[in-house]
XYZ file of C-alpha atoms in Angstrom:
684
model
C 0.017 0.000 0.001
C 1.458 3.337 -1.083
C 1.944 6.352 1.158
C -0.900 8.231 -0.534
C -3.311 5.361 -0.008
C -2.230 5.095 3.622
C -2.840 8.822 4.170
C -6.233 8.661 2.480
C -7.217 5.581 4.496
C -6.137 7.270 7.744
C -8.230 10.321 6.908
C -11.246 8.130 6.221
C -10.751 6.223 9.500
C -10.517 9.508 11.452
C -13.666 10.792 9.740
C -15.519 7.604 10.625
C -14.359 7.860 14.250
C -15.524 11.446 14.396
C -18.862 10.382 12.948
C -19.211 7.653 15.606
C -18.441 10.164 18.367
C -20.877 12.842 17.134
C -23.659 10.808 15.575
C -25.950 11.498 18.560
C -25.929 15.188 17.688
C -26.910 14.691 14.063
C -30.492 15.777 13.146
C -31.192 12.476 11.350
C -33.805 9.800 11.750
C -32.966 6.913 13.996
C -32.927 4.398 11.141
C -30.352 6.417 9.230
C -28.255 6.864 12.369
C -28.145 3.099 13.016
C -27.205 2.321 9.419
C -24.392 4.891 9.306
C -23.146 3.891 12.770
C -22.978 0.206 11.780
C -21.139 1.006 8.525
C -18.661 3.319 10.296
C -17.898 0.722 13.001
C -17.332 -1.977 10.393
C -15.020 0.309 8.393
C -12.943 1.232 11.440
C -12.712 -2.403 12.588
C -11.550 -3.486 9.130
C -8.940 -0.836 8.241
C -7.719 0.593 11.549
C -5.168 -2.192 12.069
C -3.628 -1.614 8.630
C -2.376 1.898 9.442
C 0.948 0.800 10.892
C 4.189 1.031 8.882
C 6.506 -1.919 8.326
C 7.412 -3.668 11.566
C 5.235 -1.290 13.590
C 2.040 -2.528 11.963
C 1.581 -5.456 14.345
C 2.431 -3.304 17.350
C -0.152 -0.735 16.238
C -2.772 -3.415 15.724
C -1.977 -4.804 19.164
C -2.370 -1.357 20.772
C -5.683 -0.840 18.981
C -6.904 -4.228 20.152
C -5.854 -3.587 23.754
C -7.484 -0.154 23.691
C -10.780 -1.671 22.591
C -10.542 -4.378 25.215
C -9.805 -1.775 27.905
C -12.837 0.271 26.825
C -14.981 -2.850 26.884
C -13.631 -3.784 30.335
C -14.445 -0.308 31.672
C -17.982 -0.561 30.258
C -18.491 -4.024 31.729
C -17.071 -2.937 35.078
C -19.387 0.063 35.152
C -22.335 -2.242 34.438
C -21.161 -4.626 37.172
C -20.772 -1.755 39.650
C -24.281 -0.537 38.813
C -25.629 -4.066 39.279
C -23.950 -4.214 42.731
C -25.789 -1.123 43.996
C -28.199 -2.406 46.625
C -31.862 -2.568 45.599
C -31.209 -0.714 42.321
C -33.510 -2.941 40.291
C -36.252 -2.755 42.946
C -36.063 1.048 43.036
C -36.112 1.229 39.240
C -39.270 -0.881 39.241
C -40.944 1.466 41.677
C -39.743 4.431 39.657
C -41.207 3.058 36.433
C -44.624 2.626 38.044
C -44.827 5.647 40.315
C -42.370 8.173 38.897
C -39.151 9.593 40.297
C -40.859 11.373 43.173
C -41.796 8.134 44.988
C -38.452 6.590 44.034
C -36.672 9.524 45.692
C -37.930 8.269 49.091
C -36.413 4.826 48.567
C -33.151 6.384 47.314
C -33.086 8.461 50.487
C -33.837 5.353 52.543
C -30.952 3.514 50.901
C -28.647 6.477 51.628
C -29.714 6.447 55.274
C -29.067 2.671 55.412
C -25.513 3.161 54.084
C -24.752 5.935 56.598
C -26.109 3.879 59.527
C -24.178 0.829 58.371
C -20.935 2.835 58.704
C -22.027 4.138 62.127
C -22.844 0.573 63.197
C -19.382 -0.562 62.056
C -17.731 2.177 64.161
C -19.794 1.417 67.264
C -19.628 -2.368 66.950
C -15.946 -2.515 66.032
C -14.560 0.054 68.519
C -16.932 -0.218 71.482
C -19.055 -3.372 71.593
C -16.511 -5.981 70.363
C -13.608 -4.801 72.562
C -15.886 -4.947 75.634
C -17.173 -8.416 74.719
C -13.752 -9.888 73.835
C -11.413 -8.117 76.274
C -13.649 -6.823 79.047
C -14.888 -8.558 82.196
C -17.566 -11.193 81.546
C -21.184 -11.055 82.668
C -21.669 -11.639 86.416
C -18.178 -10.593 87.385
C -19.009 -7.132 88.762
C -22.289 -5.536 89.954
C -22.826 -3.378 86.868
C -22.790 -6.503 84.709
C -25.095 -8.546 86.915
C -28.851 -8.506 87.238
C -29.741 -7.656 90.899
C -30.992 -10.620 92.904
C -34.402 -8.987 93.410
C -34.901 -8.903 89.630
C -33.431 -12.281 88.652
C -36.694 -14.223 88.959
C -38.437 -12.060 86.326
C -35.352 -11.101 84.260
C -36.306 -13.508 81.427
C -40.034 -12.775 81.284
C -41.295 -11.681 77.896
C -42.986 -8.562 79.256
C -39.812 -7.534 81.064
C -37.624 -8.091 78.011
C -40.052 -6.150 75.797
C -39.604 -3.188 78.165
C -35.808 -3.658 77.731
C -35.313 -4.475 81.404
C -33.924 -7.657 82.946
C -31.115 -9.161 80.930
C -31.501 -6.567 78.175
C -30.787 -3.744 80.634
C -27.565 -5.354 81.850
C -26.135 -6.117 78.394
C -23.932 -4.433 75.779
C -27.022 -2.677 74.388
C -26.794 0.017 77.043
C -24.300 2.419 78.537
C -24.262 0.982 82.085
C -22.767 -2.395 81.089
C -19.393 -0.964 80.072
C -16.573 -0.915 82.622
C -14.554 2.129 83.634
C -11.130 0.415 83.468
C -8.727 2.711 81.708
C -7.269 -0.116 79.624
C -8.595 -3.608 78.974
C -7.091 -6.784 77.526
C -3.600 -7.614 76.345
C -3.773 -4.811 73.754
C -4.315 -2.230 76.504
C -7.336 -0.920 74.656
C -8.605 2.383 76.069
C -12.349 1.683 76.133
C -13.564 4.903 77.880
C -11.634 7.031 75.447
C -12.889 4.963 72.488
C -16.495 5.255 73.768
C -16.296 9.053 73.912
C -14.482 9.359 70.557
C -17.019 7.101 68.811
C -19.859 9.094 70.304
C -18.438 12.359 68.958
C -17.188 10.768 65.722
C -20.731 9.647 64.948
C -21.806 13.273 64.700
C -18.631 14.294 62.848
C -18.999 11.621 60.215
C -22.714 12.269 59.768
C -22.131 16.021 59.426
C -19.417 15.483 56.804
C -21.563 13.038 54.835
C -24.682 15.235 54.851
C -22.753 18.342 53.742
C -20.938 16.402 51.027
C -24.203 14.999 49.751
C -25.806 18.455 49.716
C -22.867 19.856 47.723
C -23.124 16.985 45.257
C -26.854 17.510 44.799
C -26.278 21.219 44.269
C -23.719 20.431 41.553
C -25.929 18.032 39.612
C -29.178 19.990 40.169
C -30.533 21.772 37.111
C -33.487 23.803 36.067
C -36.857 22.151 36.137
C -38.816 24.730 34.264
C -39.378 27.000 37.246
C -37.452 29.953 35.803
C -39.211 33.254 35.542
C -38.397 33.454 31.837
C -40.094 31.289 29.202
C -42.329 29.497 31.715
C -44.511 27.816 29.159
C -41.560 26.773 26.964
C -39.854 25.188 29.966
C -43.033 23.336 30.875
C -43.526 22.143 27.299
C -40.016 20.719 26.783
C -38.902 19.658 30.313
C -42.014 18.464 32.126
C -42.109 14.877 30.935
C -40.537 12.155 33.070
C -38.900 9.737 30.595
C -38.385 7.027 33.263
C -42.105 6.283 33.500
C -42.863 2.807 32.199
C -46.455 2.291 33.343
C -49.488 3.297 31.257
C -51.500 4.519 34.263
C -48.617 6.645 35.528
C -48.107 8.041 32.022
C -51.773 9.026 31.836
C -51.503 10.705 35.244
C -48.362 12.524 34.132
C -50.118 13.750 31.011
C -52.976 15.062 33.141
C -50.449 16.616 35.521
C -48.758 18.542 32.723
C -52.120 19.744 31.447
C -53.055 20.853 34.951
C -49.705 22.602 35.294
C -50.402 24.668 32.201
C -53.840 25.554 33.527
C -52.278 26.566 36.857
C -49.779 28.830 35.135
C -52.565 30.522 33.180
C -54.552 30.927 36.396
C -51.464 32.341 38.145
C -51.153 35.020 35.458
C -54.817 35.816 35.824
C -54.651 35.890 39.605
C -51.812 38.422 39.512
C -54.195 40.857 37.862
C -57.216 40.129 40.008
C -58.253 42.111 43.056
C -59.241 40.170 46.175
C -60.363 40.896 49.706
C -56.886 41.046 51.166
C -58.130 41.795 54.678
C -60.287 38.633 54.796
C -57.377 36.558 53.433
C -55.002 37.928 56.076
C -57.510 37.283 58.833
C -58.005 33.642 57.724
C -54.258 33.059 57.542
C -53.686 34.543 60.988
C -56.549 32.372 62.293
C -55.078 29.257 60.711
C -51.632 29.938 62.177
C -53.173 30.587 65.602
C -55.028 27.248 65.503
C -51.895 25.377 64.417
C -49.822 27.109 67.112
C -52.412 26.030 69.699
C -52.193 22.465 68.360
C -48.378 22.471 68.624
C -48.522 23.862 72.148
C -51.168 21.336 73.175
C -49.141 18.417 71.809
C -46.031 19.622 73.675
C -47.948 20.051 76.933
C -49.521 16.588 76.495
C -46.099 14.953 76.120
C -44.714 16.870 79.114
C -47.724 15.744 81.174
C -47.341 12.119 80.115
C -43.614 12.140 80.947
C -44.307 13.557 84.404
C -47.032 10.931 84.861
C -44.604 8.171 83.851
C -42.297 9.326 86.637
C -45.124 8.723 89.102
C -45.724 5.293 87.584
C -42.076 4.403 88.153
C -42.803 3.828 91.876
C -45.677 1.389 91.162
C -45.524 -2.292 90.285
C -49.174 -2.927 89.264
C -49.029 -1.167 85.884
C -51.081 -2.139 82.880
C -49.680 -2.469 79.374
C -51.034 0.945 78.405
C -49.511 2.653 81.470
C -46.111 1.102 80.692
C -46.161 2.248 77.039
C -48.259 5.423 77.406
C -45.482 7.839 76.384
C -44.474 5.972 73.240
C -48.102 5.536 72.136
C -48.957 9.204 72.693
C -45.960 10.420 70.657
C -46.705 7.981 67.824
C -50.416 8.917 67.763
C -49.586 12.623 67.716
C -47.406 11.977 64.678
C -50.367 10.313 62.951
C -53.187 12.689 63.936
C -51.625 16.153 63.781
C -50.444 16.231 60.120
C -53.952 15.621 58.680
C -55.281 18.191 61.145
C -52.715 20.738 59.917
C -53.653 19.983 56.308
C -57.325 20.612 57.089
C -56.635 23.917 58.824
C -54.344 24.999 55.994
C -57.353 25.055 53.645
C -58.253 28.428 55.253
C -55.015 30.003 53.991
C -55.675 29.288 50.310
C -51.989 29.241 49.397
C -50.602 28.026 46.104
C -50.089 24.235 46.320
C -46.299 24.535 46.214
C -46.270 27.120 49.008
C -48.846 25.106 50.967
C -46.615 22.003 50.724
C -43.658 23.899 52.206
C -45.813 25.262 55.048
C -47.120 21.755 55.712
C -43.609 20.268 55.845
C -42.433 23.098 58.108
C -45.348 22.592 60.521
C -44.836 18.831 60.676
C -41.135 19.516 61.252
C -42.026 21.893 64.112
C -44.420 19.292 65.537
C -41.828 16.512 65.597
C -39.105 18.812 66.849
C -41.260 20.308 69.600
C -42.406 16.853 70.727
C -38.836 15.572 70.757
C -37.433 18.467 72.738
C -40.380 18.451 75.166
C -39.625 14.787 75.729
C -35.959 15.605 76.280
C -36.647 18.440 78.747
C -38.984 16.258 80.784
C -36.496 13.373 80.600
C -33.591 15.535 81.818
C -35.763 16.717 84.711
C -35.963 13.099 85.700
C -32.228 12.722 85.133
C -31.447 15.605 87.486
C -33.633 13.990 90.109
C -31.751 10.725 89.715
C -28.401 12.481 89.883
C -29.383 13.984 93.244
C -30.602 10.602 94.506
C -27.425 8.905 93.363
C -25.380 10.932 95.876
C -27.128 9.235 98.811
C -26.868 5.892 97.073
C -23.152 6.451 96.626
C -22.563 6.762 100.398
C -24.654 3.655 100.956
C -22.708 1.831 98.246
C -19.335 2.549 99.843
C -20.713 1.842 103.306
C -21.383 -1.783 102.273
C -17.666 -2.279 101.749
C -16.211 0.054 104.374
C -17.995 -1.386 107.449
C -16.321 -4.810 107.380
C -12.956 -3.302 106.559
C -13.051 -0.841 109.504
C -13.410 -3.753 111.934
C -9.895 -5.171 112.074
C -10.943 -8.440 113.725
C -13.671 -9.277 111.227
C -13.043 -11.001 107.898
C -14.921 -9.340 105.033
C -17.475 -11.833 103.751
C -17.573 -12.582 100.047
C -20.394 -10.640 98.462
C -22.184 -11.754 95.330
C -22.330 -9.047 92.652
C -26.100 -9.474 92.516
C -26.421 -8.483 96.193
C -24.664 -5.135 95.835
C -26.924 -2.140 96.063
C -26.661 -0.232 92.769
C -27.231 3.476 92.311
C -29.565 4.896 89.688
C -27.833 4.666 86.290
C -29.527 7.602 84.574
C -27.636 7.062 81.305
C -29.109 3.576 80.894
C -32.561 4.929 81.780
C -32.258 7.537 78.994
C -31.056 4.882 76.580
C -33.997 2.601 77.428
C -36.435 5.453 76.692
C -34.886 6.090 73.298
C -34.870 2.365 72.415
C -38.523 2.009 73.475
C -39.448 5.095 71.478
C -37.694 3.721 68.368
C -39.280 0.290 68.658
C -42.720 1.826 69.249
C -42.296 3.985 66.148
C -41.381 0.927 64.085
C -44.451 -0.968 65.314
C -46.846 1.931 64.666
C -45.390 2.554 61.208
C -45.663 -1.086 60.126
C -49.156 -1.492 61.592
C -50.267 1.701 59.817
C -49.070 0.316 56.491
C -50.691 -3.088 57.160
C -54.040 -1.685 58.277
C -54.231 1.682 56.546
C -52.935 0.578 53.132
C -53.128 -3.219 52.803
C -56.516 -3.731 54.471
C -57.889 -0.718 52.604
C -56.672 -2.137 49.286
C -58.193 -5.565 50.055
C -61.547 -3.956 50.871
C -61.559 -1.847 47.708
C -60.442 -4.764 45.544
C -62.882 -7.459 46.690
C -65.922 -5.449 47.774
C -66.044 -3.180 44.756
C -68.213 -5.659 42.815
C -70.972 -5.765 45.407
C -71.000 -2.200 46.744
C -73.414 0.686 46.155
C -70.793 2.956 44.538
C -67.456 2.593 42.818
C -64.962 2.111 45.636
C -61.964 2.627 43.366
C -63.095 5.955 41.947
C -64.843 7.245 45.094
C -64.439 6.675 48.816
C -62.211 5.064 50.105
C -60.277 4.279 46.854
C -56.698 3.031 46.857
C -54.140 4.896 48.956
C -51.311 7.051 47.629
C -47.779 6.912 48.960
C -47.174 9.735 51.449
C -43.716 10.940 50.368
C -43.272 13.902 52.680
C -44.616 12.120 55.762
C -42.401 9.089 55.253
C -39.270 11.170 54.604
C -39.895 13.335 57.685
C -40.472 10.165 59.701
C -37.053 8.905 58.530
C -35.427 12.230 59.410
C -36.747 12.341 62.969
C -36.111 8.675 63.561
C -32.502 9.360 62.587
C -32.452 12.260 65.055
C -33.480 9.880 67.835
C -30.729 7.477 66.779
C -28.094 10.230 66.908
C -29.209 11.321 70.386
C -29.778 7.875 71.813
C -26.710 6.078 70.440
C -24.469 7.644 73.089
C -26.621 6.114 75.883
C -27.495 2.874 74.039
C -24.755 1.699 71.619
C -27.016 -1.129 70.413
C -29.563 1.436 69.102
C -27.623 1.838 65.852
C -27.902 -1.890 65.187
C -31.658 -1.772 65.812
C -31.946 1.100 63.326
C -29.969 -0.814 60.671
C -32.406 -3.722 60.998
C -35.315 -1.271 60.843
C -34.059 0.379 57.636
C -33.286 -3.012 56.044
C -36.746 -4.369 56.746
C -38.380 -1.068 55.716
C -36.869 -1.266 52.261
C -38.442 -4.653 51.512
C -41.665 -4.053 53.457
C -42.432 -0.627 52.001
C -41.392 -1.646 48.461
C -43.892 -4.504 48.682
C -46.552 -2.219 50.168
C -46.189 0.509 47.536
C -46.285 -1.974 44.670
C -49.135 -4.045 46.069
C -51.446 -1.540 47.770
C -50.775 1.996 46.447
C -51.647 3.727 43.174
C -49.691 6.469 41.402
C -50.272 10.012 42.496
C -52.751 12.084 40.544
C -49.994 14.627 40.065
C -46.542 13.096 39.452
C -43.752 15.492 40.373
C -40.092 15.273 39.587
C -37.912 14.974 42.667
C -34.750 16.768 41.580
C -35.143 19.742 43.939
C -36.533 17.894 46.972
C -33.355 16.026 47.886
C -31.466 19.061 49.221
C -34.575 20.216 51.061
C -34.720 16.918 52.924
C -30.978 17.016 53.454
C -31.335 20.502 54.925
C -33.920 19.175 57.392
C -31.584 16.297 58.234
C -28.695 18.733 58.813
C -30.866 20.830 61.175
C -31.957 17.705 63.069
C -28.288 16.631 63.310
C -27.350 19.960 64.874
C -30.285 19.849 67.317
C -29.453 16.254 68.223
C -25.905 17.237 69.088
C -26.936 19.746 71.726
C -28.283 17.293 74.374
C -25.297 14.970 73.950
C -22.791 17.846 74.324
C -24.741 19.094 77.383
C -24.488 15.621 78.900
C -20.737 15.333 78.239
C -19.801 18.817 79.474
C -22.242 19.499 82.316
C -23.823 16.452 83.928
C -21.827 14.192 86.285
C -21.842 10.555 85.179
C -23.288 7.814 87.357
C -20.846 6.641 90.003
C -21.241 2.864 89.584
C -22.075 2.241 85.912
C -20.680 3.107 82.522
C -17.161 3.798 81.214
C -16.971 7.267 82.835
C -17.941 6.307 86.390
C -15.659 7.799 89.020
C -15.056 11.048 87.104
C -16.578 14.432 87.716
C -17.388 14.990 84.011
C -17.316 12.665 81.033
C -14.767 14.755 79.096
C -12.246 14.240 81.939
C -11.180 11.059 80.134
C -9.621 13.221 77.432
C -7.661 15.270 79.932
C -6.545 12.060 81.663
C -5.243 10.688 78.360
C -3.399 13.896 77.590
C -1.731 13.945 81.020
C -0.772 10.260 81.173
C -0.166 9.140 77.602
C 1.030 12.173 75.616
C 4.287 14.149 76.031
C 4.228 17.162 78.329
C 4.437 19.713 75.477
C 1.256 18.196 73.964
C -0.591 18.956 77.158
C 0.715 22.490 77.043
C -0.462 22.878 73.464
C -3.928 21.576 74.313
C -4.125 23.931 77.297
C -3.248 26.856 75.018
C -5.776 25.678 72.408
C -8.485 25.483 75.095
C -7.769 29.046 76.254
C -10.834 31.301 75.718
C -8.436 34.011 74.485
C -7.755 31.842 71.418
C -11.176 30.267 71.026
C -13.114 33.548 70.861
C -10.896 35.069 68.095
C -11.082 31.790 66.178
C -14.885 31.818 66.368
C -14.961 35.460 65.267
C -12.634 34.661 62.379
C -14.935 31.818 61.262
C -17.970 34.123 61.505
C -16.193 36.740 59.372
C -15.177 34.052 56.860
C -18.777 32.839 56.639
C -19.975 36.432 56.190
C -17.389 37.016 53.446
C -18.276 33.835 51.611
C -21.979 34.611 51.916
C -21.420 38.130 50.546
C -19.333 36.717 47.690
C -22.040 34.220 46.890
C -24.670 36.945 46.817
C -22.473 39.065 44.550
C -22.083 36.122 42.167
C -25.851 35.600 42.206
C -26.457 39.268 41.448
C -23.907 39.170 38.642
C -25.612 36.075 37.271
C -28.984 37.840 37.333
C -27.480 40.853 35.546
C -26.026 38.586 32.876
C -29.387 36.926 32.438
C -31.013 40.356 32.016
C -28.425 41.375 29.455
C -28.914 38.121 27.535
C -32.651 38.685 27.611
C -32.229 42.246 26.313
C -29.939 41.001 23.542
C -32.484 38.343 22.553
C -35.282 40.947 22.570
C -33.220 43.312 20.400
C -32.407 40.501 17.973
C -36.048 39.491 17.857
C -37.180 43.080 17.230
C -34.566 43.575 14.513
C -35.610 40.368 12.830
C -39.279 41.305 13.065
C -38.614 44.779 11.617
C -36.660 43.249 8.739
C -39.406 40.735 8.031
C -42.119 43.405 8.109
C -40.116 45.690 5.763
C -39.596 42.876 3.315
C -43.280 42.049 3.445
C -44.249 45.687 2.674
C -41.970 45.719 -0.385
C -43.482 42.475 -1.618
C -46.967 43.919 -1.208
C -45.967 47.000 -3.223
C -44.530 44.872 -5.988
C -47.711 42.802 -6.091
C -49.795 45.969 -6.513
C -47.985 46.896 -9.691
C -49.924 45.515 -12.713
C -46.840 44.927 -14.812
C -43.346 45.077 -13.504
C -42.098 46.144 -16.988
C -44.067 49.380 -16.557
C -42.211 50.260 -13.437
C -39.780 53.155 -13.917
C -36.187 52.049 -14.408
C -33.768 52.604 -11.599
C -31.775 55.801 -11.789
C -28.145 55.334 -12.773
C -25.704 55.896 -10.036
C -23.776 59.133 -10.346
C -20.318 58.636 -11.656
């Protein structure tokens, strides 16, 4: 083959490669694209290996072959990695039937499961397993032994369901862990590891949430909500191409039609006068009623917690009295959101604004209930801390009396006979575990009764009923996206707060999320119908992440208050014997680190350095916020300039077209173009 033929062949191969790379952008029919793509690939496969020269031809063909194999390996590996994503096929199935809005909940659930799996690995690997493998066994010391007065009923089902008995004196709760500074042959520092894991749980969660929010902000795009070209955006970007179900497609078509009607109505409403004073009065009334409902729910929880403290001194309690607090909080979470939605009808907001108000009010309800529960619980904790002082003297008196008598031999005392003080950390952990388990039970029963039983009634009684049950009341249920996501968010808040007092709570939450994925996927596919209005979920992820970030911050406050302010129990937990829990860090610095490290930490903890550092961070945040606002304003100005340029171009084009049209009309009016006067010669 001559040099000219080689050059021509190389040019043709490069042209075919360029065609393969850019064929998606060609405005051709799909049939023509496929034919040209197949021909180009065959041409490249046939002649690409012949472009080498002399001895280098085989080496070039080998490189081409290995490049193709590497590209194929990358494609196969990417497919394998996608196939290894947990529940990807199940979520895609839900997405094809119900749209991306419902699938966003299950994606969020999977994300929460991954985060909790890492937290469970930290807690189980650095706290639970070292205590089980290297710590003292059960029954060796009083804190790891069920008291003799409770041993007869320690294995009863009712006792274990209340997380007392053997559950209370196990690795599930704070009080089981010993306060030895080092354990085992490895000299593992369990108290330090317990505190670092407790704080690291919040640090890792904060880092992961912020990173996910930044990633969502990077990939987020416009959804047709721009102020410019509203109807064009709705026309070309409203369809959800992942829908694979006919019923969902029909609902999406109706949703787009309704969206156009809403936009037309919005334009009309902007020019309509209304009784603004009546509207303001109704909105103030609605907010007053909802505020009263929030205050009443908070007072009810505070009253129930105080009542449960009175029940603690009684033994003849019924099942309702034992679980009254958990049931009241779960029922408030079920009853109040529909009540808020009914009251919100008075405000007559736009549906998008009404949805944000509804989510904010449910958020305030859950948050107020949770913090009311915490305040009442810490009142009880303070009472137990005061009582533990008297128990501490009694505890040491049991051992000091025989020792003070020099002639008496101290009798061996069984660990189950030792009088234990009130371990308030374990009591707080038990409350959080009971609250989590109660929430799981109520959620699953609500799905089973509210969705499955409703679907069975509609399905089998529709043939013999007076009206159409599917089209009328009660009809099939729709999946409550916002309620389920907010439930996940606040359940995670309870896990963050309770994991410090009950290390086993993270494992319970992992099992809950794992079972929820299968249970709710089955429920939504078997008992629910697609929403009448199918929304894309691209902008809801960061909103939910923002709620999760706020809950994370509010969950950190009680734990930090516990570590820095409250004295730990004197005879249970890894921090017993210390004035404050954070003293274990100072102890490690003094005993294990060089002297200059202690000096550095003392300088770093000086308020004279902390206050300027905080001020510097505040100034940096203010500067970054100002810079971001400046960029946003510049972006808006650029958009305005682009809009003005488009308007000028459109006006110029319209003027040109109208001028040309006038000249054509004048020419058509002339009866004979040959009679028109000749053009004047240009002056020389």
